[in-house]
CSV table of C-alpha atoms and ligand atoms in Angstrom, one decimal:
chain,number,residue,atom,x,y,z
A,1,MET,CA,0.0,0.0,0.0
A,2,LYS,CA,1.4,3.4,-1.0
A,3,LEU,CA,0.9,6.1,1.6
A,4,VAL,CA,0.2,9.6,0.1
A,5,HIS,CA,0.1,12.6,2.4
A,6,LEU,CA,-2.0,15.6,1.3
A,7,TYR,CA,-1.6,19.1,2.8
A,8,ILE,CA,-4.4,21.3,1.8
A,9,PHE,CA,-4.0,25.1,2.0
A,10,GLY,CA,-7.4,26.8,1.8
A,11,ILE,CA,-10.6,25.3,3.1
A,12,GLY,CA,-13.1,27.6,1.3
A,13,ASN,CA,-15.3,26.5,-1.7
A,14,VAL,CA,-12.6,24.6,-3.6
A,15,GLY,CA,-10.7,23.2,-0.6
A,16,LYS,CA,-13.8,22.0,1.2
A,17,THR,CA,-15.1,20.3,-1.9
A,18,LEU,CA,-11.8,18.6,-2.4
A,19,ILE,CA,-11.6,17.4,1.2
A,20,GLU,CA,-15.1,15.9,0.9
A,21,GLN,CA,-14.2,14.2,-2.4
A,22,VAL,CA,-10.9,12.7,-1.0
A,23,LEU,CA,-12.7,11.4,2.1
A,24,GLU,CA,-15.4,9.9,0.0
A,25,SER,CA,-13.0,8.1,-2.3
A,26,HIS,CA,-10.6,6.9,0.4
A,27,THR,CA,-11.8,3.3,0.2
A,28,PHE,CA,-11.9,3.3,-3.6
A,29,PHE,CA,-8.2,4.4,-3.8
A,30,LYS,CA,-7.2,1.8,-1.3
A,31,GLU,CA,-9.1,-1.1,-3.0
A,32,LYS,CA,-8.5,-0.2,-6.7
A,33,HIS,CA,-5.1,1.5,-6.6
A,34,GLU,CA,-3.5,0.4,-3.3
A,35,ILE,CA,-3.2,4.0,-2.3
A,36,ASP,CA,-3.8,5.2,1.2
A,37,LEU,CA,-4.7,8.9,0.6
A,38,ARG,CA,-4.5,10.8,3.8
A,39,ILE,CA,-5.2,14.5,4.5
A,40,VAL,CA,-2.6,15.1,7.1
A,41,GLY,CA,-2.6,18.9,7.0
A,42,LEU,CA,-5.1,21.7,6.6
A,43,ALA,CA,-4.7,25.4,6.7
A,44,ASN,CA,-6.6,28.6,6.2
A,45,SER,CA,-5.0,32.0,6.4
A,46,THR,CA,-4.8,32.0,10.2
A,47,HIS,CA,-4.9,28.4,11.5
A,48,THR,CA,-3.6,25.0,10.7
A,49,ILE,CA,-3.8,21.4,11.9
A,50,LEU,CA,-1.4,18.6,11.3
A,51,LYS,CA,-2.5,15.0,11.9
A,52,GLU,CA,-0.4,12.2,10.7
A,53,SER,CA,-3.1,9.6,10.8
A,54,GLY,CA,-5.3,11.8,8.6
A,55,VAL,CA,-8.4,13.8,9.2
A,56,GLY,CA,-11.9,12.2,8.8
A,57,GLU,CA,-15.5,13.3,8.3
A,58,ASN,CA,-15.3,15.4,11.5
A,59,TRP,CA,-12.5,17.6,10.0
A,60,GLN,CA,-14.4,20.9,10.4
A,61,ASN,CA,-14.9,20.4,14.1
A,62,GLU,CA,-11.3,19.2,14.5
A,63,PHE,CA,-10.1,22.2,12.7
A,64,LYS,CA,-12.1,24.5,14.9
A,65,SER,CA,-11.1,22.9,18.1
A,66,LYS,CA,-7.5,21.8,17.4
A,67,GLY,CA,-6.4,24.3,14.8
A,68,ILE,CA,-3.5,26.2,16.1
A,69,ASP,CA,-2.4,29.7,15.1
A,70,ARG,CA,-0.4,29.6,12.0
A,71,LYS,CA,3.1,30.9,12.1
A,72,PRO,CA,4.0,30.5,8.5
A,73,ASP,CA,7.6,29.3,8.8
A,74,ALA,CA,7.1,27.0,11.7
A,75,PHE,CA,4.1,25.5,9.9
A,76,TYR,CA,6.1,24.7,6.7
A,77,GLU,CA,9.0,23.4,8.7
A,78,SER,CA,6.9,21.1,10.8
A,79,PHE,CA,5.6,19.0,8.0
A,80,ALA,CA,8.6,19.3,5.7
A,81,THR,CA,10.3,16.6,7.8
A,82,ILE,CA,7.8,13.9,7.0
A,83,PRO,CA,9.5,11.6,4.4
A,84,ASP,CA,6.6,9.9,2.6
A,85,PHE,CA,5.1,10.9,-0.7
A,86,LYS,CA,3.6,14.3,-0.1
A,87,ILE,CA,1.4,16.6,-2.1
A,88,ALA,CA,0.8,20.3,-1.3
A,89,VAL,CA,-2.6,21.4,-2.6
A,90,ASP,CA,-3.1,25.2,-3.0
A,91,ALA,CA,-6.8,26.0,-2.9
A,92,THR,CA,-6.2,29.6,-2.0
A,93,ALA,CA,-5.7,32.8,-4.1
A,94,SER,CA,-2.7,33.8,-2.0
A,95,LYS,CA,0.4,35.3,-3.6
A,96,ASP,CA,2.4,34.6,-0.5
A,97,LEU,CA,1.8,30.9,-0.8
A,98,SER,CA,2.5,31.0,-4.6
A,99,LEU,CA,5.9,32.5,-3.8
A,100,TYR,CA,6.5,29.5,-1.5
A,101,TYR,CA,6.2,26.9,-4.3
A,102,VAL,CA,10.0,26.7,-5.0
A,103,GLU,CA,10.6,26.1,-1.3
A,104,LEU,CA,7.8,23.4,-1.1
A,105,LEU,CA,9.3,21.7,-4.2
A,106,SER,CA,12.8,21.8,-2.7
A,107,LYS,CA,11.4,20.1,0.4
A,108,GLY,CA,10.1,17.3,-1.7
A,109,PHE,CA,6.4,18.2,-2.2
A,110,HIS,CA,4.5,17.6,-5.4
A,111,ILE,CA,2.2,20.6,-6.0
A,112,VAL,CA,-1.4,20.7,-7.2
A,113,THR,CA,-2.8,24.1,-7.4
A,114,ALA,CA,-6.1,25.8,-8.3
A,115,ASN,CA,-4.5,29.1,-7.6
A,116,LYS,CA,-3.5,31.0,-10.8
A,117,ILE,CA,-1.0,33.4,-9.3
A,118,ALA,CA,2.2,31.4,-9.5
A,119,ASN,CA,1.6,30.7,-13.2
A,120,THR,CA,1.1,34.4,-13.9
A,121,LEU,CA,4.0,35.9,-12.1
A,122,HIS,CA,7.2,36.8,-13.9
A,123,TYR,CA,8.4,34.3,-16.5
A,124,THR,CA,11.6,33.7,-14.6
A,125,TYR,CA,9.6,32.4,-11.6
A,126,TYR,CA,7.3,30.4,-13.9
A,127,LYS,CA,10.4,28.7,-15.4
A,128,GLU,CA,12.1,28.2,-12.0
A,129,ILE,CA,9.1,26.2,-10.7
A,130,ARG,CA,9.2,23.9,-13.7
A,131,GLU,CA,13.0,23.5,-13.5
A,132,ILE,CA,13.1,22.6,-9.9
A,133,ALA,CA,10.1,20.2,-10.3
A,134,ALA,CA,11.9,18.5,-13.2
A,135,PHE,CA,15.2,18.4,-11.3
A,136,LYS,CA,13.6,16.7,-8.3
A,137,ASP,CA,11.2,14.6,-10.3
A,138,LEU,CA,8.2,16.1,-8.8
A,139,ARG,CA,4.8,16.9,-10.3
A,140,PHE,CA,3.5,20.5,-10.7
A,141,GLU,CA,-0.2,20.3,-11.7
A,142,TYR,CA,-2.6,23.1,-12.3
A,143,GLU,CA,-5.4,21.8,-14.6
A,144,THR,CA,-8.1,23.7,-12.7
A,145,ASN,CA,-6.4,27.1,-13.4
A,146,VAL,CA,-8.5,27.4,-16.5
A,147,GLY,CA,-11.9,25.9,-17.1
A,148,ALA,CA,-12.2,24.4,-13.6
A,149,ALA,CA,-12.9,20.7,-14.2
A,150,LEU,CA,-12.6,20.8,-18.0
A,151,PRO,CA,-9.4,19.4,-19.4
A,152,ILE,CA,-8.3,22.5,-21.2
A,153,VAL,CA,-4.7,23.1,-19.9
A,154,GLU,CA,-3.6,19.6,-20.6
A,155,SER,CA,-5.2,19.5,-24.0
A,156,ILE,CA,-3.3,22.7,-25.1
A,157,LYS,CA,-0.1,21.4,-23.5
A,158,GLN,CA,-0.3,18.1,-25.5
A,159,LEU,CA,-1.2,19.9,-28.7
A,160,TYR,CA,1.8,22.2,-28.4
A,161,LYS,CA,4.1,19.3,-27.4
A,162,SER,CA,3.1,17.3,-30.4
A,163,GLY,CA,4.1,20.2,-32.8
A,164,GLU,CA,0.7,21.7,-33.5
A,165,GLU,CA,0.6,25.5,-34.0
A,166,ILE,CA,-2.2,26.9,-32.0
A,167,VAL,CA,-3.5,29.9,-33.9
A,168,LYS,CA,-6.7,30.8,-31.9
A,169,ILE,CA,-8.3,29.9,-28.6
A,170,SER,CA,-11.8,31.2,-28.0
A,171,GLY,CA,-14.3,30.7,-25.2
A,172,VAL,CA,-16.0,32.2,-22.2
A,173,PHE,CA,-13.3,32.4,-19.6
A,174,SER,CA,-15.2,33.7,-16.6
A,175,GLY,CA,-17.8,31.6,-14.8
A,176,SER,CA,-18.7,34.5,-12.6
A,177,LEU,CA,-19.1,37.1,-15.3
A,178,GLY,CA,-21.2,34.6,-17.4
A,179,TYR,CA,-23.4,33.9,-14.3
A,180,ILE,CA,-23.8,37.6,-13.4
A,181,PHE,CA,-24.5,38.9,-16.9
A,182,SER,CA,-26.8,36.2,-18.0
A,183,ARG,CA,-29.0,36.8,-14.9
A,184,PHE,CA,-28.6,40.6,-15.2
A,185,SER,CA,-30.0,40.5,-18.7
A,186,GLN,CA,-33.0,38.3,-17.7
A,187,GLU,CA,-33.9,39.3,-14.2
A,188,GLU,CA,-35.1,42.5,-12.5
A,189,LYS,CA,-32.4,42.3,-9.9
A,190,GLN,CA,-29.7,44.8,-8.7
A,191,PHE,CA,-26.2,44.1,-10.0
A,192,SER,CA,-24.9,44.1,-6.4
A,193,GLN,CA,-27.4,41.4,-5.5
A,194,LEU,CA,-26.3,39.2,-8.4
A,195,LEU,CA,-22.7,39.8,-7.5
A,196,GLN,CA,-23.5,38.7,-3.9
A,197,ASP,CA,-25.2,35.6,-5.2
A,198,ALA,CA,-22.2,34.7,-7.4
A,199,LEU,CA,-19.9,35.1,-4.4
A,200,VAL,CA,-22.1,33.0,-2.2
A,201,ASP,CA,-22.5,30.3,-4.9
A,202,GLY,CA,-18.7,30.1,-5.2
A,203,TYR,CA,-18.3,31.5,-8.7
A,204,THR,CA,-16.2,34.5,-7.9
A,205,GLU,CA,-12.6,34.8,-6.7
A,206,PRO,CA,-12.2,35.3,-3.0
A,207,ASP,CA,-11.9,39.0,-3.9
A,208,PRO,CA,-14.6,39.5,-6.7
A,209,ARG,CA,-12.8,42.6,-7.9
A,210,ASP,CA,-10.4,40.2,-9.6
A,211,ASP,CA,-13.3,39.0,-11.7
A,212,LEU,CA,-15.0,42.4,-12.3
A,213,SER,CA,-11.7,44.0,-13.4
A,214,GLY,CA,-11.0,41.3,-15.9
A,215,MET,CA,-7.8,40.3,-14.0
A,216,ASP,CA,-9.0,36.7,-13.6
A,217,VAL,CA,-9.7,36.3,-17.3
A,218,ALA,CA,-6.3,38.0,-18.1
A,219,ARG,CA,-4.6,35.5,-15.8
A,220,LYS,CA,-6.3,32.5,-17.6
A,221,LEU,CA,-5.3,33.8,-21.0
A,222,LEU,CA,-1.7,34.3,-20.0
A,223,ILE,CA,-1.6,30.7,-18.6
A,224,LEU,CA,-3.0,29.4,-21.9
A,225,ALA,CA,-0.7,31.6,-24.0
A,226,ARG,CA,2.3,30.2,-22.1
A,227,GLU,CA,1.1,26.6,-22.6
A,228,ALA,CA,0.8,27.3,-26.3
A,229,GLY,CA,4.4,28.5,-26.3
A,230,MET,CA,3.8,32.2,-26.8
B,1,LIG,N1,-14.5,28.8,-7.4
B,1,LIG,C1,-14.2,28.2,-8.5
B,1,LIG,O1,-15.0,27.8,-9.3
B,1,LIG,C2,-12.7,28.0,-8.9
B,1,LIG,C3,-11.7,28.5,-8.2
B,1,LIG,N2,-10.4,28.4,-8.5
B,1,LIG,C4,-9.4,28.9,-7.7
B,1,LIG,O2,-9.4,28.3,-6.4
B,1,LIG,C5,-8.9,29.2,-5.4
B,1,LIG,C6,-9.8,29.2,-4.2
B,1,LIG,O3,-11.0,29.6,-4.6
B,1,LIG,P1,-12.3,29.5,-3.5
B,1,LIG,O4,-12.2,28.2,-2.8
B,1,LIG,O5,-13.5,29.9,-4.3
B,1,LIG,O6,-11.9,30.6,-2.5
B,1,LIG,P2,-12.5,30.8,-1.0
B,1,LIG,O7,-12.4,32.3,-0.7
B,1,LIG,O8,-13.8,30.1,-0.8
B,1,LIG,O9,-11.4,30.1,-0.1
B,1,LIG,C7,-10.0,30.5,0.0
B,1,LIG,C8,-9.4,29.8,1.2
B,1,LIG,O10,-8.0,30.1,1.1
B,1,LIG,C9,-7.6,30.4,2.5
B,1,LIG,N3,-6.3,31.2,2.5
B,1,LIG,C10,-6.1,32.4,2.0
B,1,LIG,N4,-4.8,32.7,2.2
B,1,LIG,C11,-4.2,31.6,2.7
B,1,LIG,C12,-2.9,31.3,3.0
B,1,LIG,N5,-1.9,32.2,2.8
B,1,LIG,N6,-2.6,30.0,3.5
B,1,LIG,C13,-3.6,29.1,3.7
B,1,LIG,N7,-4.9,29.4,3.4
B,1,LIG,C14,-5.2,30.6,2.9
B,1,LIG,C15,-8.8,31.1,3.0
B,1,LIG,O11,-8.7,31.2,4.5
B,1,LIG,P3,-9.4,32.4,5.3
B,1,LIG,O12,-10.9,32.0,5.3
B,1,LIG,O13,-8.8,32.3,6.6
B,1,LIG,O14,-9.2,33.6,4.6
B,1,LIG,C16,-9.9,30.2,2.6
B,1,LIG,O15,-10.0,29.0,3.4
B,1,LIG,C17,-8.7,30.5,-6.1
B,1,LIG,O16,-7.4,30.7,-6.5
B,1,LIG,C18,-9.6,30.4,-7.4
B,1,LIG,O17,-9.1,31.2,-8.5
B,1,LIG,C19,-10.1,27.6,-9.6
B,1,LIG,C20,-11.1,27.0,-10.4
B,1,LIG,C21,-12.5,27.2,-10.1
B,2,LIG,N1,-13.5,33.3,-10.6
B,2,LIG,C1,-13.4,32.3,-11.6
B,2,LIG,C2,-13.5,31.0,-10.9
B,2,LIG,C3,-12.5,30.1,-11.4
B,2,LIG,O1,-11.4,30.3,-11.8
B,2,LIG,C4,-14.4,32.5,-12.6
B,2,LIG,O2,-15.3,33.4,-12.5
B,2,LIG,O3,-14.4,31.8,-13.7
């Protein structure tokens, strides 16, 4: 049985859903793939818990009662010593955490991220992440950066790798703007109310100004452009 340790940063819409999915599929992974997938670390912006045996269905109560104040460096140091296969999952929109990826990789973590920031920082940093991941034989995965669950990033990556020239990519790149404007055009509701609904339903970024300003779409386009070798 292969033991896989997951450290999940961010327990909002995306993080919470992932935690529930991992807990639900625990038996499946054990029986079908001989993988014991354990969530051994959870963090939000202020608190963290570490539990080597893995959190269970009661994780929210455990986090509330046992979560300790997060002192960033001490937190990273404490789990960096665990030797087994470990994956850091970034389900935040934090720039600070994005800037910590190289450190996480150098401590032996694979990284899976929904957060678009690292892939849209300076190209030198973008390359550094990939170089260290390749050097240490670690995975850096970010399929949900564009299109959420749709396999868009990987498809473009594979097309580019196989020598195709991508001349055009078109689509609707913002779930929140699509949601807000399609309702705005059909319903007699205030824009502020629809924005609030989009936030509550989990469509927007943690700071919805990132969606309204076009920054979120710009980030997605930059990520795709880089995948397409531009
Ligand atoms: N919503 C969607 O459909 C999709 C979202 N994404 C991406 O997923 C990410 C998360 O989105 P979402 O779940 O909606 O956001 P939420 O606002 O619901 O959750 C964000 C979580 O991140 C935590 N957090 C913030 N800073 C840090 C930090 N430095 N360290 C640890 N935890 C931190 C927050 O903690 P606290 O509560 O303490 O602030 C909170 O738990 C974003 O980058 C978004 O772009 C990607 C694809 C689809
Ligand atoms: N805020 C984003 C969510 C996923 O990236 C969007 O509106 O599409």
